[in-house]
mmCIF file of C-alpha atoms and ligand atoms in Angstrom:
data_model
loop_
_atom_site.group_PDB
_atom_site.id
_atom_site.type_symbol
_atom_site.label_atom_id
_atom_site.label_comp_id
_atom_site.label_asym_id
_atom_site.label_seq_id
_atom_site.Cartn_x
_atom_site.Cartn_y
_atom_site.Cartn_z
ATOM 1 C CA MET Q 1 -119.772 -50.865 174.256
ATOM 2 C CA GLN Q 2 -121.866 -50.896 171.096
ATOM 3 C CA LEU Q 3 -125.257 -51.423 172.736
ATOM 4 C CA LEU Q 4 -124.712 -48.520 175.115
ATOM 5 C CA GLU Q 5 -123.476 -46.155 172.401
ATOM 6 C CA GLU Q 6 -126.529 -46.963 170.285
ATOM 7 C CA ARG Q 7 -128.800 -46.258 173.239
ATOM 8 C CA ILE Q 8 -127.115 -42.935 174.017
ATOM 9 C CA ARG Q 9 -127.363 -41.940 170.350
ATOM 10 C CA ARG Q 10 -131.040 -42.861 170.259
ATOM 11 C CA ASP Q 11 -132.298 -41.641 173.650
ATOM 12 C CA GLY Q 12 -129.650 -39.304 175.082
ATOM 13 C CA ILE Q 13 -130.489 -35.607 175.115
ATOM 14 C CA VAL Q 14 -127.708 -33.021 175.029
ATOM 15 C CA ARG Q 15 -128.397 -29.932 177.116
ATOM 16 C CA GLU Q 16 -126.623 -26.597 177.183
ATOM 17 C CA GLY Q 17 -123.697 -26.559 179.619
ATOM 18 C CA ASN Q 18 -122.244 -29.907 178.537
ATOM 19 C CA VAL Q 19 -124.879 -32.001 180.285
ATOM 20 C CA LEU Q 20 -126.023 -35.260 178.702
ATOM 21 C CA LYS Q 21 -129.444 -36.358 179.933
ATOM 22 C CA VAL Q 22 -129.967 -40.105 179.989
ATOM 23 C CA ASP Q 23 -133.086 -40.069 182.160
ATOM 24 C CA SER Q 24 -135.043 -42.507 180.001
ATOM 25 C CA PHE Q 25 -132.685 -45.468 180.624
ATOM 26 C CA LEU Q 26 -130.094 -44.684 183.318
ATOM 27 C CA ASN Q 27 -130.759 -41.744 185.636
ATOM 28 C CA HIS Q 28 -134.514 -41.712 186.243
ATOM 29 C CA GLN Q 29 -136.261 -44.565 184.446
ATOM 30 C CA ILE Q 30 -133.831 -47.492 184.486
ATOM 31 C CA ASP Q 31 -133.442 -50.146 181.779
ATOM 32 C CA VAL Q 32 -132.406 -53.105 183.907
ATOM 33 C CA GLU Q 33 -131.667 -55.296 180.880
ATOM 34 C CA LEU Q 34 -129.134 -52.704 179.767
ATOM 35 C CA LEU Q 35 -127.700 -52.562 183.296
ATOM 36 C CA ASN Q 36 -127.258 -56.332 183.135
ATOM 37 C CA GLU Q 37 -125.133 -55.972 180.006
ATOM 38 C CA ILE Q 38 -123.172 -53.171 181.681
ATOM 39 C CA GLY Q 39 -122.626 -55.355 184.750
ATOM 40 C CA LYS Q 40 -121.344 -58.233 182.589
ATOM 41 C CA GLU Q 41 -118.964 -55.887 180.799
ATOM 42 C CA PHE Q 42 -117.527 -54.615 184.092
ATOM 43 C CA LEU Q 43 -117.049 -58.238 185.164
ATOM 44 C CA ARG Q 44 -115.227 -58.977 181.896
ATOM 45 C CA LEU Q 45 -112.928 -55.999 182.513
ATOM 46 C CA PHE Q 46 -112.315 -56.366 186.263
ATOM 47 C CA GLY Q 47 -113.257 -59.985 186.986
ATOM 48 C CA ASP Q 48 -109.638 -61.112 187.517
ATOM 49 C CA GLU Q 49 -108.804 -58.405 190.040
ATOM 50 C CA GLY Q 50 -110.018 -60.089 193.216
ATOM 51 C CA VAL Q 51 -112.597 -57.389 193.864
ATOM 52 C CA ASN Q 52 -114.411 -57.965 197.160
ATOM 53 C CA LYS Q 53 -116.367 -54.703 197.339
ATOM 54 C CA ILE Q 54 -117.936 -52.214 194.952
ATOM 55 C CA LEU Q 55 -118.023 -48.573 196.001
ATOM 56 C CA THR Q 56 -120.277 -45.975 194.442
ATOM 57 C CA ILE Q 57 -121.932 -42.679 195.308
ATOM 58 C CA GLU Q 58 -125.609 -41.922 195.798
ATOM 59 C CA ALA Q 59 -127.929 -41.680 194.074
ATOM 60 C CA SER Q 60 -127.477 -42.633 190.439
ATOM 61 C CA GLY Q 61 -124.505 -44.944 190.939
ATOM 62 C CA ILE Q 62 -126.387 -47.278 193.269
ATOM 63 C CA GLY Q 63 -128.568 -49.125 190.742
ATOM 64 C CA ILE Q 64 -125.671 -49.646 188.351
ATOM 65 C CA ALA Q 65 -123.388 -50.869 191.136
ATOM 66 C CA CYS Q 66 -126.013 -53.257 192.533
ATOM 67 C CA VAL Q 67 -126.650 -54.932 189.192
ATOM 68 C CA ALA Q 68 -122.886 -55.244 188.551
ATOM 69 C CA ALA Q 69 -122.371 -56.613 192.063
ATOM 70 C CA GLN Q 70 -124.620 -59.580 191.277
ATOM 71 C CA TYR Q 71 -122.029 -60.683 188.697
ATOM 72 C CA PHE Q 72 -119.079 -60.066 191.014
ATOM 73 C CA LYS Q 73 -120.974 -61.612 193.952
ATOM 74 C CA VAL Q 74 -119.747 -58.893 196.314
ATOM 75 C CA PRO Q 75 -121.510 -56.234 198.413
ATOM 76 C CA VAL Q 76 -122.021 -52.628 197.363
ATOM 77 C CA VAL Q 77 -121.131 -49.716 199.615
ATOM 78 C CA PHE Q 78 -122.404 -46.306 198.586
ATOM 79 C CA ALA Q 79 -120.979 -43.034 199.797
ATOM 80 C CA LYS Q 80 -123.711 -40.890 201.303
ATOM 81 C CA LYS Q 81 -123.971 -37.225 200.563
ATOM 82 C CA ALA Q 82 -124.202 -35.420 203.864
ATOM 83 C CA ALA Q 83 -124.400 -32.036 205.468
ATOM 84 C CA SER Q 84 -121.105 -31.530 207.328
ATOM 85 C CA LYS Q 85 -122.821 -31.322 210.704
ATOM 86 C CA ASN Q 86 -124.103 -34.886 210.344
ATOM 87 C CA ILE Q 87 -120.652 -36.366 210.088
ATOM 88 C CA SER Q 88 -119.404 -38.329 213.082
ATOM 89 C CA GLY Q 89 -115.953 -39.680 213.845
ATOM 90 C CA ASP Q 90 -116.889 -43.143 212.676
ATOM 91 C CA THR Q 91 -116.804 -42.156 209.033
ATOM 92 C CA TYR Q 92 -114.337 -41.444 206.268
ATOM 93 C CA THR Q 93 -115.307 -38.173 204.617
ATOM 94 C CA SER Q 94 -114.312 -36.118 201.614
ATOM 95 C CA CYS Q 95 -115.527 -32.913 199.992
ATOM 96 C CA VAL Q 96 -116.791 -33.058 196.408
ATOM 97 C CA HIS Q 97 -117.773 -30.410 193.883
ATOM 98 C CA SER Q 98 -120.878 -31.335 191.900
ATOM 99 C CA PHE Q 99 -120.515 -30.724 188.165
ATOM 100 C CA THR Q 100 -124.254 -30.760 187.475
ATOM 101 C CA LYS Q 101 -125.335 -28.688 190.509
ATOM 102 C CA ASP Q 102 -122.229 -26.489 190.799
ATOM 103 C CA LYS Q 103 -121.995 -26.762 194.576
ATOM 104 C CA TYR Q 104 -119.843 -28.464 197.206
ATOM 105 C CA TYR Q 105 -121.019 -31.322 199.385
ATOM 106 C CA ASP Q 106 -119.444 -33.863 201.723
ATOM 107 C CA ILE Q 107 -119.521 -37.579 201.099
ATOM 108 C CA MET Q 108 -119.150 -40.150 203.844
ATOM 109 C CA VAL Q 109 -118.659 -43.867 204.273
ATOM 110 C CA SER Q 110 -118.888 -45.645 207.611
ATOM 111 C CA LYS Q 111 -115.631 -47.150 208.865
ATOM 112 C CA ASP Q 112 -117.609 -50.363 209.408
ATOM 113 C CA PHE Q 113 -117.859 -51.045 205.695
ATOM 114 C CA LEU Q 114 -114.451 -50.229 204.227
ATOM 115 C CA GLY Q 115 -110.959 -50.957 205.482
ATOM 116 C CA GLU Q 116 -107.590 -52.627 205.094
ATOM 117 C CA GLY Q 117 -107.680 -55.815 203.061
ATOM 118 C CA ASP Q 118 -110.560 -54.659 200.853
ATOM 119 C CA ARG Q 119 -110.011 -54.638 197.097
ATOM 120 C CA VAL Q 120 -112.395 -52.031 195.799
ATOM 121 C CA LEU Q 121 -113.899 -51.383 192.379
ATOM 122 C CA VAL Q 122 -115.497 -47.946 192.056
ATOM 123 C CA ILE Q 123 -118.505 -47.712 189.765
ATOM 124 C CA ASP Q 124 -120.287 -44.541 188.680
ATOM 125 C CA ASP Q 125 -122.615 -43.366 185.940
ATOM 126 C CA PHE Q 126 -120.603 -40.411 184.589
ATOM 127 C CA LEU Q 127 -117.037 -39.179 184.601
ATOM 128 C CA ALA Q 128 -116.839 -35.473 183.812
ATOM 129 C CA LYS Q 129 -114.302 -33.399 185.736
ATOM 130 C CA GLY Q 130 -113.419 -36.254 188.060
ATOM 131 C CA ALA Q 131 -114.507 -34.681 191.351
ATOM 132 C CA ALA Q 132 -116.796 -37.539 192.406
ATOM 133 C CA LEU Q 133 -114.137 -40.125 191.567
ATOM 134 C CA LEU Q 134 -111.435 -38.133 193.370
ATOM 135 C CA GLY Q 135 -113.648 -37.974 196.480
ATOM 136 C CA LEU Q 136 -114.194 -41.730 196.414
ATOM 137 C CA THR Q 137 -110.480 -42.304 195.813
ATOM 138 C CA ASP Q 138 -109.705 -40.129 198.836
ATOM 139 C CA ILE Q 139 -112.096 -42.170 201.003
ATOM 140 C CA ILE Q 140 -110.515 -45.454 199.856
ATOM 141 C CA LYS Q 141 -107.072 -44.060 200.698
ATOM 142 C CA GLN Q 142 -108.202 -43.020 204.175
ATOM 143 C CA SER Q 143 -109.600 -46.507 204.786
ATOM 144 C CA GLY Q 144 -106.393 -48.351 203.864
ATOM 145 C CA ALA Q 145 -108.275 -50.375 201.241
ATOM 146 C CA GLU Q 146 -106.859 -50.950 197.778
ATOM 147 C CA LEU Q 147 -108.418 -49.319 194.714
ATOM 148 C CA VAL Q 148 -108.501 -51.807 191.856
ATOM 149 C CA GLY Q 149 -109.927 -49.317 189.349
ATOM 150 C CA ALA Q 150 -112.970 -47.399 188.255
ATOM 151 C CA GLY Q 151 -115.752 -48.617 185.989
ATOM 152 C CA ILE Q 152 -117.604 -45.726 184.403
ATOM 153 C CA VAL Q 153 -120.698 -46.010 182.234
ATOM 154 C CA ILE Q 154 -120.292 -42.725 180.308
ATOM 155 C CA GLU Q 155 -117.080 -40.711 180.205
ATOM 156 C CA LYS Q 156 -117.254 -37.231 178.734
ATOM 157 C CA ALA Q 157 -113.761 -37.488 177.312
ATOM 158 C CA PHE Q 158 -113.695 -33.818 176.301
ATOM 159 C CA GLN Q 159 -113.624 -32.892 179.990
ATOM 160 C CA ASP Q 160 -110.437 -33.373 181.973
ATOM 161 C CA GLY Q 161 -111.530 -35.878 184.672
ATOM 162 C CA GLY Q 162 -110.398 -39.019 182.860
ATOM 163 C CA LYS Q 163 -106.920 -37.672 182.178
ATOM 164 C CA LYS Q 164 -106.569 -36.401 185.739
ATOM 165 C CA ILE Q 165 -107.482 -39.753 187.288
ATOM 166 C CA ARG Q 166 -105.473 -41.861 184.817
ATOM 167 C CA ASP Q 167 -102.441 -39.608 185.405
ATOM 168 C CA MET Q 168 -102.675 -40.646 189.059
ATOM 169 C CA GLY Q 169 -102.032 -44.228 187.911
ATOM 170 C CA ILE Q 170 -105.623 -45.329 188.449
ATOM 171 C CA ARG Q 171 -107.154 -47.745 185.945
ATOM 172 C CA VAL Q 172 -110.308 -46.207 184.471
ATOM 173 C CA GLU Q 173 -112.524 -48.224 182.118
ATOM 174 C CA SER Q 174 -115.379 -46.330 180.486
ATOM 175 C CA LEU Q 175 -118.005 -48.206 178.495
ATOM 176 C CA ALA Q 176 -118.888 -45.199 176.327
ATOM 177 C CA ARG Q 177 -116.521 -42.289 175.716
ATOM 178 C CA VAL Q 178 -118.070 -39.110 174.384
ATOM 179 C CA ALA Q 179 -115.579 -37.151 172.263
ATOM 180 C CA SER Q 180 -117.874 -34.185 171.718
ATOM 181 C CA MET Q 181 -121.533 -33.265 171.945
ATOM 182 C CA SER Q 182 -123.882 -30.410 171.201
ATOM 183 C CA PRO Q 183 -127.654 -29.858 171.302
ATOM 184 C CA GLU Q 184 -127.665 -29.488 167.496
ATOM 185 C CA GLY Q 185 -125.191 -32.199 166.466
ATOM 186 C CA GLY Q 186 -125.869 -34.777 169.182
ATOM 187 C CA VAL Q 187 -123.192 -37.084 170.562
ATOM 188 C CA VAL Q 188 -119.946 -38.128 168.867
ATOM 189 C CA PHE Q 189 -118.069 -41.035 170.425
ATOM 190 C CA ALA Q 190 -114.299 -41.265 170.810
HETATM 191 P P1 5GP N 1 -117.491 -35.234 187.945
HETATM 192 O O1 5GP N 1 -117.412 -35.306 189.434
HETATM 193 O O2 5GP N 1 -116.619 -36.238 187.240
HETATM 194 O O3 5GP N 1 -117.312 -33.825 187.411
HETATM 195 O O4 5GP N 1 -118.987 -35.589 187.558
HETATM 196 C C1 5GP N 1 -119.466 -36.852 187.846
HETATM 197 C C2 5GP N 1 -120.819 -36.810 188.492
HETATM 198 O O5 5GP N 1 -121.611 -35.709 188.009
HETATM 199 C C3 5GP N 1 -121.571 -38.069 188.148
HETATM 200 O O6 5GP N 1 -121.707 -38.826 189.324
HETATM 201 C C4 5GP N 1 -122.902 -37.626 187.597
HETATM 202 O O7 5GP N 1 -123.903 -37.853 188.548
HETATM 203 C C5 5GP N 1 -122.779 -36.146 187.362
HETATM 204 N N1 5GP N 1 -122.630 -35.777 185.944
HETATM 205 C C6 5GP N 1 -121.561 -35.181 185.363
HETATM 206 N N2 5GP N 1 -121.784 -34.897 184.079
HETATM 207 C C7 5GP N 1 -123.017 -35.340 183.803
HETATM 208 C C8 5GP N 1 -123.816 -35.322 182.611
HETATM 209 O O8 5GP N 1 -123.439 -34.845 181.527
HETATM 210 N N3 5GP N 1 -125.049 -35.887 182.722
HETATM 211 C C9 5GP N 1 -125.516 -36.433 183.874
HETATM 212 N N4 5GP N 1 -126.733 -36.967 183.850
HETATM 213 N N5 5GP N 1 -124.793 -36.447 185.016
HETATM 214 C C10 5GP N 1 -123.558 -35.911 184.988
#
């Protein structure tokens, strides 16, 4: 997606440790006009799939998913990050390793909001090593819902998450694919 690539090139900041900061338009301050274009693009890609629910993960996926959901006209469910002791039997849960924080946490979704008969599109801001997406995939599997695919805003294609998830037969559509990046050279797209 041209507009998104231009924005990443202009305002993205590459940090040591393979982290791309997009705080000025996606992860802290949010450019809603840009999110609208992202939402339309996800609709173009997944609009024929009979999606009736969008699933994401807190916190940064929520805004993106909500704007996209206005085009799909479906509700958004977001997986909550939780301390294990807070988890009750009424939830689907999975354990996820955070790429940016390098720690493990549980994610949970209430059984009230996901189940058999649902056709689910997963939306998230980044795909790096695939842990967040694998956790959400696990929750969808537990619920008996069907995973239509994953819509990702920025895929760091030099990390192995995309390959891992696609090798599982899951459709992954990323609007910007970063082939390589460095603090000196900036971002190169695939
Ligand atoms: P994964 O689970 O695929 O390794 O990483 C995906 C999650 O980690 C995303 O939900 C995102 O919040 C975070 N993440 C991974 N890489 C980056 C990055 O380069 N920049 C930012 N801002 N977040 C990232």
